[in-house]
Tab-separated table of C-alpha atoms in Angstrom:
chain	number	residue	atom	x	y	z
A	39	UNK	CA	0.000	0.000	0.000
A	40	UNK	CA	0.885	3.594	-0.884
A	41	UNK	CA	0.444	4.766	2.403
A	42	UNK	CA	2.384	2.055	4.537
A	43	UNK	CA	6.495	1.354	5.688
A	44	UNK	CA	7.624	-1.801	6.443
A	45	UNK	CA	10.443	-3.093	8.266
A	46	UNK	CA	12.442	-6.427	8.872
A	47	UNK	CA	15.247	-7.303	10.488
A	48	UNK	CA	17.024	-10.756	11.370
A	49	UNK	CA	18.539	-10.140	14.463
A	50	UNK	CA	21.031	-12.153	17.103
A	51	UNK	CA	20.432	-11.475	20.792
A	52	UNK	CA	22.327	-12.211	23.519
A	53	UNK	CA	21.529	-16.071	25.528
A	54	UNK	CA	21.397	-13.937	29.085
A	55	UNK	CA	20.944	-10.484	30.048
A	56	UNK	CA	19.517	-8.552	33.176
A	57	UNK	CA	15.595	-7.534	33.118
A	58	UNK	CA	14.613	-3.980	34.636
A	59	UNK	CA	15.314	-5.381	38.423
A	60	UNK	CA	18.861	-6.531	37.300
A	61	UNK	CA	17.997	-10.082	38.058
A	62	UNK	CA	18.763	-12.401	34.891
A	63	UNK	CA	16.764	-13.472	32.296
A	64	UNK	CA	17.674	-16.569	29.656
A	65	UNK	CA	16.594	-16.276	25.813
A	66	UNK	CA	14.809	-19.577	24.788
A	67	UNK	CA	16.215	-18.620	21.356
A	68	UNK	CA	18.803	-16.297	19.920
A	69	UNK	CA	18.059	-16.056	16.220
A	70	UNK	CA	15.516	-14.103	15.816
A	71	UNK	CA	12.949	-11.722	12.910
A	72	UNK	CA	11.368	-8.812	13.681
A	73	UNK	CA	8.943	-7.259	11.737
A	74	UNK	CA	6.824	-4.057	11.980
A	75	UNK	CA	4.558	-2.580	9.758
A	76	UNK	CA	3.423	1.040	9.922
A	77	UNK	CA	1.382	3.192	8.290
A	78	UNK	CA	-0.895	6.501	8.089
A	79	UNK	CA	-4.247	6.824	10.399
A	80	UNK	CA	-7.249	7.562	8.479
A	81	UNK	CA	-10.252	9.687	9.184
A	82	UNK	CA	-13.810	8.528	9.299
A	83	UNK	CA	-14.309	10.050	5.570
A	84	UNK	CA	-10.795	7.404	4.536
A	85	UNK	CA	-8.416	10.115	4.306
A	86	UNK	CA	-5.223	10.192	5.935
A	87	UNK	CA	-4.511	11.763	8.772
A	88	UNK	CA	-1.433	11.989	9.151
A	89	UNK	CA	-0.396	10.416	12.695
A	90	UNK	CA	0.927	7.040	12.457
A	91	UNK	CA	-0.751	3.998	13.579
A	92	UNK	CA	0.561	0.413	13.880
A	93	UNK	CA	-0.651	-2.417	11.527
A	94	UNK	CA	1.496	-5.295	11.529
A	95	UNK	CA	3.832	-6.564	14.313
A	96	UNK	CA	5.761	-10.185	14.596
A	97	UNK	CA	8.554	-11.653	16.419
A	98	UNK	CA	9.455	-15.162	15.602
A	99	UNK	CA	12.873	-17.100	15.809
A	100	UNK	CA	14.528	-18.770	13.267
A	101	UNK	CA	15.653	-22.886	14.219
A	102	UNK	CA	19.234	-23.776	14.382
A	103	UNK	CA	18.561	-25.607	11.152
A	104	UNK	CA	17.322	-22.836	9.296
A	105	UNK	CA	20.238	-20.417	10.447
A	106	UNK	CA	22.284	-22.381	8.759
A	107	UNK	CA	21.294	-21.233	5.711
A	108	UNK	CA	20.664	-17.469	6.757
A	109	UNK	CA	24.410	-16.857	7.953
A	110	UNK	CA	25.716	-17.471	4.715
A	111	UNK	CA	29.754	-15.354	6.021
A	112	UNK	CA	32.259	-17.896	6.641
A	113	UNK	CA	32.228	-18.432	10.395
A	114	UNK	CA	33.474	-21.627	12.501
A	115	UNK	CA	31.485	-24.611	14.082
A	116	UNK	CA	32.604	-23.452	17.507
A	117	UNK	CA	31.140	-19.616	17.135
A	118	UNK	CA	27.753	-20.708	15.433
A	119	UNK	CA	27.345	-23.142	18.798
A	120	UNK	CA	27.963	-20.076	20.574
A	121	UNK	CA	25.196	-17.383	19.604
A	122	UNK	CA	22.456	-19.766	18.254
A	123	UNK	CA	20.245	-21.386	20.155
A	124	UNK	CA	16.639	-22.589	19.821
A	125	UNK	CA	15.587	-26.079	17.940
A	126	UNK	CA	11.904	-24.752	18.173
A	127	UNK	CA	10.273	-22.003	16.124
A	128	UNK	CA	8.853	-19.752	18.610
A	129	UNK	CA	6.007	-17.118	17.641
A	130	UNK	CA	6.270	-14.022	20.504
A	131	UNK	CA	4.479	-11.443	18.606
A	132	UNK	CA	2.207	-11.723	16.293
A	133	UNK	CA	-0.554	-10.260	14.639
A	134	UNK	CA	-4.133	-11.429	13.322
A	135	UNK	CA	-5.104	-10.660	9.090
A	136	UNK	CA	-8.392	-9.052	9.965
A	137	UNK	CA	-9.689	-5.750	8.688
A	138	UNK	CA	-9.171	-4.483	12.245
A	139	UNK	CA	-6.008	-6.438	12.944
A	140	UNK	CA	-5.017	-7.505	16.601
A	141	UNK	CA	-1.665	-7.986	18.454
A	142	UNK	CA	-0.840	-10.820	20.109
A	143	UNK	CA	1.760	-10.885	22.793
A	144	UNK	CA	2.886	-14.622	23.586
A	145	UNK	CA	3.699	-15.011	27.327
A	146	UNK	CA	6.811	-17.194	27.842
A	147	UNK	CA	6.176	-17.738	31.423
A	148	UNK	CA	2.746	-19.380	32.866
A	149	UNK	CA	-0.127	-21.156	31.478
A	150	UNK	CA	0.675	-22.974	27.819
A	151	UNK	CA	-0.721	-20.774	25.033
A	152	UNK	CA	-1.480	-17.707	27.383
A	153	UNK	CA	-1.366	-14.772	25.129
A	154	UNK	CA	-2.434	-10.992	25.665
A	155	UNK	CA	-4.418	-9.297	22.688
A	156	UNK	CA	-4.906	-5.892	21.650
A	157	UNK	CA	-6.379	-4.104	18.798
A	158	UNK	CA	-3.250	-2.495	16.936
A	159	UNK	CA	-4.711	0.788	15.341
A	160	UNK	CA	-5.441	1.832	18.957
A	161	UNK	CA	-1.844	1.088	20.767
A	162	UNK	CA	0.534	4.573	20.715
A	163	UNK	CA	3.918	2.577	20.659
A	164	UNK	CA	5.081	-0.915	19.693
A	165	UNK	CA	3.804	-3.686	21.554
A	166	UNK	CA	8.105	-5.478	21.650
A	167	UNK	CA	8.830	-1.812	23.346
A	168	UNK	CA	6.783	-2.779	26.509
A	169	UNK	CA	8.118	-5.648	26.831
A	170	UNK	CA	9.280	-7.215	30.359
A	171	UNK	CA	12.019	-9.732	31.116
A	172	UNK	CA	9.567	-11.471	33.582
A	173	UNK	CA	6.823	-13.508	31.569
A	174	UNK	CA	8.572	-12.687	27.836
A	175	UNK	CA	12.508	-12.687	28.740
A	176	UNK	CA	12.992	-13.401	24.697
A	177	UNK	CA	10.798	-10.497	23.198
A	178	UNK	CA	12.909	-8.356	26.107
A	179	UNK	CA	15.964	-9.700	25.471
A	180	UNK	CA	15.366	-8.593	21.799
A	181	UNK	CA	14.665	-5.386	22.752
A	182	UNK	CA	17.839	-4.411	25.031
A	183	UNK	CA	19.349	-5.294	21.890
A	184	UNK	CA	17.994	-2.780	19.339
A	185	UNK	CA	18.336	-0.051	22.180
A	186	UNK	CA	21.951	-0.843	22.466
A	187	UNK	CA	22.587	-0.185	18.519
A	188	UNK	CA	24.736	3.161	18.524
A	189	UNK	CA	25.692	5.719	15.855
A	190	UNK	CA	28.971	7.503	16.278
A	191	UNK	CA	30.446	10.178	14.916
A	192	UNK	CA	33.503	11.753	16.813
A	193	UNK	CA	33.821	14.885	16.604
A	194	UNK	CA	37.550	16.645	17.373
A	195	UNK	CA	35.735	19.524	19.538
A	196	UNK	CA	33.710	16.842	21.827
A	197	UNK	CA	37.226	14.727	22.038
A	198	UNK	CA	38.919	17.834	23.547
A	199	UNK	CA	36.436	18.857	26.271
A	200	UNK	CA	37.757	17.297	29.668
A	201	UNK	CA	35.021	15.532	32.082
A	202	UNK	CA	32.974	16.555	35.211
A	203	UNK	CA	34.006	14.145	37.865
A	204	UNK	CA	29.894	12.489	37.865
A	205	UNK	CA	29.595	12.699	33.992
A	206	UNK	CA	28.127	9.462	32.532
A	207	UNK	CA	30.503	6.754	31.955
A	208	UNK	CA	29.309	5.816	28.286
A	209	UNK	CA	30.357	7.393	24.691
A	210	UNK	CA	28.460	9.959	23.483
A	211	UNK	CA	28.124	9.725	19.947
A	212	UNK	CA	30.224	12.790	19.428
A	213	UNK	CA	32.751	11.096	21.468
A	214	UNK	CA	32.052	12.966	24.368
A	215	UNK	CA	32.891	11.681	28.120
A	216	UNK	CA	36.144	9.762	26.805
A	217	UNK	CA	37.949	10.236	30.333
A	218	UNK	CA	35.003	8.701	32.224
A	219	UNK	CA	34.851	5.568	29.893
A	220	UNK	CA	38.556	5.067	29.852
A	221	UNK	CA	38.627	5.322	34.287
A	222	UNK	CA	35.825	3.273	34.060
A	223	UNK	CA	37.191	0.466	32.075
A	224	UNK	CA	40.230	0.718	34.008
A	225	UNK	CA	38.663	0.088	37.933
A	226	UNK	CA	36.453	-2.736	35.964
A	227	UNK	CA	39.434	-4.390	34.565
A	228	UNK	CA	42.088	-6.692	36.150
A	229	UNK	CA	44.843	-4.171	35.926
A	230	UNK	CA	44.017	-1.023	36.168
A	231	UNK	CA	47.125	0.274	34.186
A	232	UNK	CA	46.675	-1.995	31.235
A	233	UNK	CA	43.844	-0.107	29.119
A	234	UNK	CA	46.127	3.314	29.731
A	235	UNK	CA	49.032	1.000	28.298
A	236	UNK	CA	46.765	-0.068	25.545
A	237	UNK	CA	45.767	3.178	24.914
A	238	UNK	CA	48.823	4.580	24.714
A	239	UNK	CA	50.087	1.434	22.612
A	240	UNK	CA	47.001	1.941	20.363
A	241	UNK	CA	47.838	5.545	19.711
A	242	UNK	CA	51.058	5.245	18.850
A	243	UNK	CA	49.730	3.727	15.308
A	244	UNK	CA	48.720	7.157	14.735
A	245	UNK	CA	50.553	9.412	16.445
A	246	UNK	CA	54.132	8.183	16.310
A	247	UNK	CA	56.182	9.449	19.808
A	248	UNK	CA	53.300	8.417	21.805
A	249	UNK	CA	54.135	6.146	24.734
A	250	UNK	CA	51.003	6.410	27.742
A	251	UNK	CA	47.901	7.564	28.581
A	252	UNK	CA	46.187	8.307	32.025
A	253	UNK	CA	42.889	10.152	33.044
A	254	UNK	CA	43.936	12.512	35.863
A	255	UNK	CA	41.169	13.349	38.611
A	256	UNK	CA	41.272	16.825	40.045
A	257	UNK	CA	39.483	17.210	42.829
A	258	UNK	CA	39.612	20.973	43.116
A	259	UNK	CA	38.364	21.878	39.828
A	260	UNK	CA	36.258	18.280	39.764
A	261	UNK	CA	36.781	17.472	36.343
A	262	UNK	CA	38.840	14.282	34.608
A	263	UNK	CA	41.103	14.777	31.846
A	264	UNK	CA	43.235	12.507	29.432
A	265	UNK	CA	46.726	13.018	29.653
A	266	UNK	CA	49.602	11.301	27.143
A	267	UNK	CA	53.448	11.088	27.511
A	268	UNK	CA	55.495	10.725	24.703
A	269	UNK	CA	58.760	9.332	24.486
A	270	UNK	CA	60.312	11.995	25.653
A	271	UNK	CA	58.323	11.849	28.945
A	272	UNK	CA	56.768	15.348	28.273
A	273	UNK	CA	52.979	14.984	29.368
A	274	UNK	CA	50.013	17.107	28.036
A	275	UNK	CA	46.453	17.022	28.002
A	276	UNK	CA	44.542	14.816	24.581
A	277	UNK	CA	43.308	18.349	23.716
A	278	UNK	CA	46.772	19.234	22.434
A	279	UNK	CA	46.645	16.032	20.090
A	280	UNK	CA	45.902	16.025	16.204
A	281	UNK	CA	42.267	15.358	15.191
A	282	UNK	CA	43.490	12.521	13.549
A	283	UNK	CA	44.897	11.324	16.951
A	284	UNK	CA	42.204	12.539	18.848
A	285	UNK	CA	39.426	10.637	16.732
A	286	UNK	CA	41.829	7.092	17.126
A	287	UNK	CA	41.346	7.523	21.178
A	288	UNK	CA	37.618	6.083	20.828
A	289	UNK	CA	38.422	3.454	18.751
A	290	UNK	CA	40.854	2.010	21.053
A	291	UNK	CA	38.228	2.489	24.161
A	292	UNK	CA	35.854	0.559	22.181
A	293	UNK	CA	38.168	-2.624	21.727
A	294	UNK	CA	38.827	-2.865	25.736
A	295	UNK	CA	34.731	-2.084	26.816
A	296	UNK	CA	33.073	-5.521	26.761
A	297	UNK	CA	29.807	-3.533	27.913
A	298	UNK	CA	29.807	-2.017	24.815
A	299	UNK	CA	27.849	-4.594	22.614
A	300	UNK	CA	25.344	-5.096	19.759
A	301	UNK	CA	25.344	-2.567	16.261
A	302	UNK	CA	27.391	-0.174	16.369
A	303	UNK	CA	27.748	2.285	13.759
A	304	UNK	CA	30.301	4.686	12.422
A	305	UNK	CA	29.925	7.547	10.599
A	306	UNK	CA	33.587	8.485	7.952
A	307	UNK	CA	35.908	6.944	11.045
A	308	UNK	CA	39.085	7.710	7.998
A	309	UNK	CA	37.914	11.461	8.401
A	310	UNK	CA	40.892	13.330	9.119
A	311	UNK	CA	43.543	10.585	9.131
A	312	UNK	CA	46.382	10.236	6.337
A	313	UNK	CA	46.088	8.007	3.696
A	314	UNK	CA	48.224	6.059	5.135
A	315	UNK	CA	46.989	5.412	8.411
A	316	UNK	CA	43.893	4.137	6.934
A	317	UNK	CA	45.288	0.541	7.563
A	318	UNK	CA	46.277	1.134	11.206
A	319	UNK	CA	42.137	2.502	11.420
A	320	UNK	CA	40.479	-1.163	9.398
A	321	UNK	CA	43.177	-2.569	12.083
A	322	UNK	CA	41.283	-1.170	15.024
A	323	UNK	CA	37.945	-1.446	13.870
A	324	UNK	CA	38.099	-5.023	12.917
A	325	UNK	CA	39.617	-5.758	16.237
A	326	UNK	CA	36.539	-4.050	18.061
A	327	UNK	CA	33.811	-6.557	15.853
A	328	UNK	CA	33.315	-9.494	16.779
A	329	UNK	CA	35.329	-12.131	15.056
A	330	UNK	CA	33.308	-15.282	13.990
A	331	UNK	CA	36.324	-17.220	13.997
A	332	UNK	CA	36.068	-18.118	17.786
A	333	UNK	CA	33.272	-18.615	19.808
A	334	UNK	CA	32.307	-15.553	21.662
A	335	UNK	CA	33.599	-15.199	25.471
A	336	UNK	CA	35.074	-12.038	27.348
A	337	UNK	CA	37.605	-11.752	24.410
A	338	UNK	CA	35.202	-11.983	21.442
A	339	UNK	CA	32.476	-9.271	22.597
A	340	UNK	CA	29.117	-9.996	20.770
A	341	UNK	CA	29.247	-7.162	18.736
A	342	UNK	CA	29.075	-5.784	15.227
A	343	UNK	CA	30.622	-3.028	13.416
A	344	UNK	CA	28.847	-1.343	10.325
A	345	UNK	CA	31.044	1.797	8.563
A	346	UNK	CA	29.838	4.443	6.312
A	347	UNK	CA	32.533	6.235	4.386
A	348	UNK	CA	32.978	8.280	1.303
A	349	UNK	CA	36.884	7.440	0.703
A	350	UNK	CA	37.752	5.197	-2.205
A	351	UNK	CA	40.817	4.363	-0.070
A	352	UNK	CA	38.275	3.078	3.043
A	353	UNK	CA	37.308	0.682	0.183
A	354	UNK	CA	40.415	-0.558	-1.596
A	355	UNK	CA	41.718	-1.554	1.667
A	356	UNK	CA	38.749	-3.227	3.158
A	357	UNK	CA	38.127	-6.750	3.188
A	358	UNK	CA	36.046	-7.769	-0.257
A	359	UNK	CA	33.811	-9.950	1.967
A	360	UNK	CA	32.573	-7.122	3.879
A	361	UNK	CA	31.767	-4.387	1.579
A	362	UNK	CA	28.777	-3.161	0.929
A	363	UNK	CA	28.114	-0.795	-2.179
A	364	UNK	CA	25.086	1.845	-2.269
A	365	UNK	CA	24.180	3.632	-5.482
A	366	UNK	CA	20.872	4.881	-6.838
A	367	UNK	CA	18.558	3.013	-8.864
A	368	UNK	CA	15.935	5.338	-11.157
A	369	UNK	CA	12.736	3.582	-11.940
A	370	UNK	CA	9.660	4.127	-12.967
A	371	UNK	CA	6.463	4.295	-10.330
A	372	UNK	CA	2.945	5.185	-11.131
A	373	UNK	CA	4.373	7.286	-14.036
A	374	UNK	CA	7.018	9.022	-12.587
A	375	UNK	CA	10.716	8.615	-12.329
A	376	UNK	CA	11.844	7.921	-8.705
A	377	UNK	CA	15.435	7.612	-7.075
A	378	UNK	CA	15.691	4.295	-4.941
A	379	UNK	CA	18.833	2.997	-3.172
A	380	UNK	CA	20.082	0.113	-4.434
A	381	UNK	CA	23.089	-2.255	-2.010
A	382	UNK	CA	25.098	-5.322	-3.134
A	383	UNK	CA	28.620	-6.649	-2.436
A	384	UNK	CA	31.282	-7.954	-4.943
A	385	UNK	CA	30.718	-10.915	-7.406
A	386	UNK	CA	32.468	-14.033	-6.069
A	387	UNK	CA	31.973	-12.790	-2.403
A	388	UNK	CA	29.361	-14.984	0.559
A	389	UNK	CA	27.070	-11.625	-0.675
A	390	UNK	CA	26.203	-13.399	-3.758
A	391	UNK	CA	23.635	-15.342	-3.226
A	392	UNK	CA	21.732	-17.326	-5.640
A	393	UNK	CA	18.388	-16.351	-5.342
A	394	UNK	CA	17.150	-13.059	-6.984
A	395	UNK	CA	16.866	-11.171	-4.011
A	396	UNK	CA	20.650	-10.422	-3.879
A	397	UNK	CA	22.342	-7.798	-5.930
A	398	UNK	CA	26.000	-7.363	-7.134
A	399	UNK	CA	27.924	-4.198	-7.484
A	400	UNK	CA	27.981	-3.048	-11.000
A	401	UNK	CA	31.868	-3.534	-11.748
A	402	UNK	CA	32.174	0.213	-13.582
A	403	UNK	CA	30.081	1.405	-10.658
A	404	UNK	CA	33.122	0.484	-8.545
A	405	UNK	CA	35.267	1.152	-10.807
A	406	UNK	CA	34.363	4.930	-11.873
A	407	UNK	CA	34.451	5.139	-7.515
A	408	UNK	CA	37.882	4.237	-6.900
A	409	UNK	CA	38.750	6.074	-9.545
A	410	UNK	CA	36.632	8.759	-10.839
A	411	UNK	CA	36.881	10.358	-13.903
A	412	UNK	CA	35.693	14.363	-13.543
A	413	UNK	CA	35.421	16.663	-16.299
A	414	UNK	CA	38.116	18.818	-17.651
A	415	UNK	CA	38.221	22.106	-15.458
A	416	UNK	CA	36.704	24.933	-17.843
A	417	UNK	CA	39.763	27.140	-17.119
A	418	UNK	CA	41.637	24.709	-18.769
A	419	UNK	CA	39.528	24.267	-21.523
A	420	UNK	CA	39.440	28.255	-21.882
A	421	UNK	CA	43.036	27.819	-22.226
A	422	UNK	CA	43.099	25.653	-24.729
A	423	UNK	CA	40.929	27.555	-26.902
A	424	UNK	CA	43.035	30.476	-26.496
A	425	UNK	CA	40.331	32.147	-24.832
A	426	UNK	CA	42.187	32.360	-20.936
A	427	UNK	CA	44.783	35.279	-19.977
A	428	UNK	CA	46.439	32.897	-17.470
A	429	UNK	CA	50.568	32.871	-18.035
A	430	UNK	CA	50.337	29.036	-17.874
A	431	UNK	CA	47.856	26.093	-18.571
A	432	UNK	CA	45.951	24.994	-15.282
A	433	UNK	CA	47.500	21.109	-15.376
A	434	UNK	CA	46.059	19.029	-12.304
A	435	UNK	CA	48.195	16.631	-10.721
A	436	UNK	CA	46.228	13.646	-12.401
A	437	UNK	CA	47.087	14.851	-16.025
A	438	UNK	CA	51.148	14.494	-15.494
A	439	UNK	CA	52.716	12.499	-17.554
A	440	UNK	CA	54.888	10.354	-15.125
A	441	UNK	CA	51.632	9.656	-13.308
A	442	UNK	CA	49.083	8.590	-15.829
A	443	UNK	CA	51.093	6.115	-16.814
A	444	UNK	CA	50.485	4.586	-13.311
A	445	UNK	CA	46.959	5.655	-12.640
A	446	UNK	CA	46.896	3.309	-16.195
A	447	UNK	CA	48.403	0.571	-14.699
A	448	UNK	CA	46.981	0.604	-11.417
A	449	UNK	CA	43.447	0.597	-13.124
A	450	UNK	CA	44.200	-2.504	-14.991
């Protein structure tokens, strides 16, 4: 319908967690789909009205012996084991095909079959939002993990400011409150030194000279702020880093804070880092994801990393398997020409799937990316024609002579 959204996710939750008491709560499956349909309220006369009303909600997990063929990446035995679980399908939410559809909430505690219904036009939020860890520890357990997907993007400024001595103990998505993470990851580790170590080990990748790090407390002013040493033993405050140094710090926070979990997202991490230090930053953000390699313990946080970036040299250097290409599709719709995104990964990668719902990158798409071919500057074409008073021709560093000949080779 014209007038509807839908959403659907397949989703991996966590076996335990704790419920809004802090007492925990086990997941009688881990693989599950979510799927929510919204759409506009109508008036008594069928018109819209503009406020949004729910029309379609299901949760359901997906059997061990259907995953199989849903996680299609190239993971081990021993991790698989590890975050599925469930031999049964399970229905938790669900939702009846009437003209004045119902909700059903399936209670995973108590009586067999004991379900709570309500009519879904008249409910103001989603019925998996009010959700408790008591009778539906699943459906809850689902939740806690789409609140805990995060968007970041650091910003120099945020990096800089120091922290009150009470600030909260979690990233901002600017980057703010780095101090209070890094102290707090400290007294929750073994060693209370090591994360400084690591932090100052970490940086060093991008700042060269860089040997510690330590959050100082000052009790007197009642703020926290990041100190480094270099090798030289001269210390000064983060704020007198680089931006390219400063927007590292969070990365290497994120690797050493198991509480951090679930989807996390981040917005152009390359921004403001050399070309050449792109490496060192796939490094760091590959060691924060979890790897599905190993099963997943205190050392291989359940987590996921997704990263959106402009930089053809983000994607030459990424792994092939884990790329993900967006361009515009333009199609036609009820007689006019409309934009629509369109996503696939490389031929020959676990993204190729055989059925026609999955799409491959369109090779010159890629290629025109990584190395785009702009228009000749009209300046220069004025000069050409003899129609620019400019002493010399405007020649860009692309149209030399000694390096065409290896933009040509590097393209073929």
């Amino acid at each position: 319908m014209d007038d509807e959204m839908r959403f659907e996710v397949d989703l991996l939750i966590a076996p335990t967690g704790l419920d809004e008491l802090g007492q925990q709560v086990k997941a009688n499956a881990t693989f599950l789909r979510y799927t929510l349909v919204l759409g506009l309220r109508k008036a008594d006369n069928g018109v819209p009205a503009g406020w949004p009303e729910l029309r379609h909600e299901e949760l359901v997990s997906i059997p061990v012996r259907e995953a199989t063929k849903l996680l299609r990446f190239p993971h081990t035995k021993e991790w698989f084991q590890s975050v599925v679980h469930g031999t049964r399908k399970l229905t938790l939410i669900s939702t009846t095909a009437d003209d004045k559809p119902m909700v059903r909430l399936h209670s995973e505690a108590g009586p067999k079959n004991r379900t709570r219904l309500m009519g879904a036009s008249t409910l103001p939020r989603t019925v998996l939002s009010a959700t408790t860890g008591f009778s539906n520890p699943t459906a809850y357990l689902a939740k806690r993990e789409m609140q805990a997907w995060r968007l970041f993007r650091f910003e120099p400024s945020a990096l800089r400011r120091p922290d009150d001595l009470f600030a909260p103990s979690e990233l901002g998505s600017d980057g703010s409150h780095l101090p209070s993470v890094l102290l707090r990851i400290a007294r929750e580790g073994k060693d209370s030194l090591q994360i400084f170590e690591h932090v100052g080990g970490g940086l060093t990748s991008s700042m060269p000279g860089v040997r510690t790090a330590r959050v100082e407390r000052d009790e007197v002013r009642e703020r926290l702020t990041l100190l480094v040493t270099d090798r030289a033993g001269t210390t000064f405050p983060a704020r007198d880093l680089s931006d390219a140094a400063l927007r590292f710090l969070p990365l290497v926070a994120m690797d050493y804070d198991p509480s951090l979990q679930g989807v996390i997202c981040i917005e152009e991490p390359e921004s403001g880092f050399h070309p050449q230090q792109i490496p060192s930053v796939l490094r760091r953000l590959v060691a924060i994801a979890m790897g599905p390699d190993f099963p997943v313990d205190e050392g291989n946080v359940f987590r996921q990393v997704m990263v959106i970036t402009h930089s053809p040299g983000m994607v030459m250097e990424v792994d092939d398997d884990h790329l993900v290409y967006a361009w515009l599709i333009n199609q036609s719709w009820k007689g006019e020409r409309i934009d629509r995104p369109g996503f696939g990964g490389l031929k020959g990668t676990w993204r190729e799937a055989d059925d026609a719902k999955s799409s491959v990158v369109p090779f010159f798409s890629l290629l025109n990316y990584l190395f785009p071919v702009s228009p000749e500057p009209s300046e220069f074409h004025e000069y050409l024609n003899g129609e620019s008073e400019r002493d010399s021709p405007m020649v860009r560093v692309r149209d030399r002579e000694d390096l065409r000949a290896l933009i040509t080779q590097k393209q073929s």
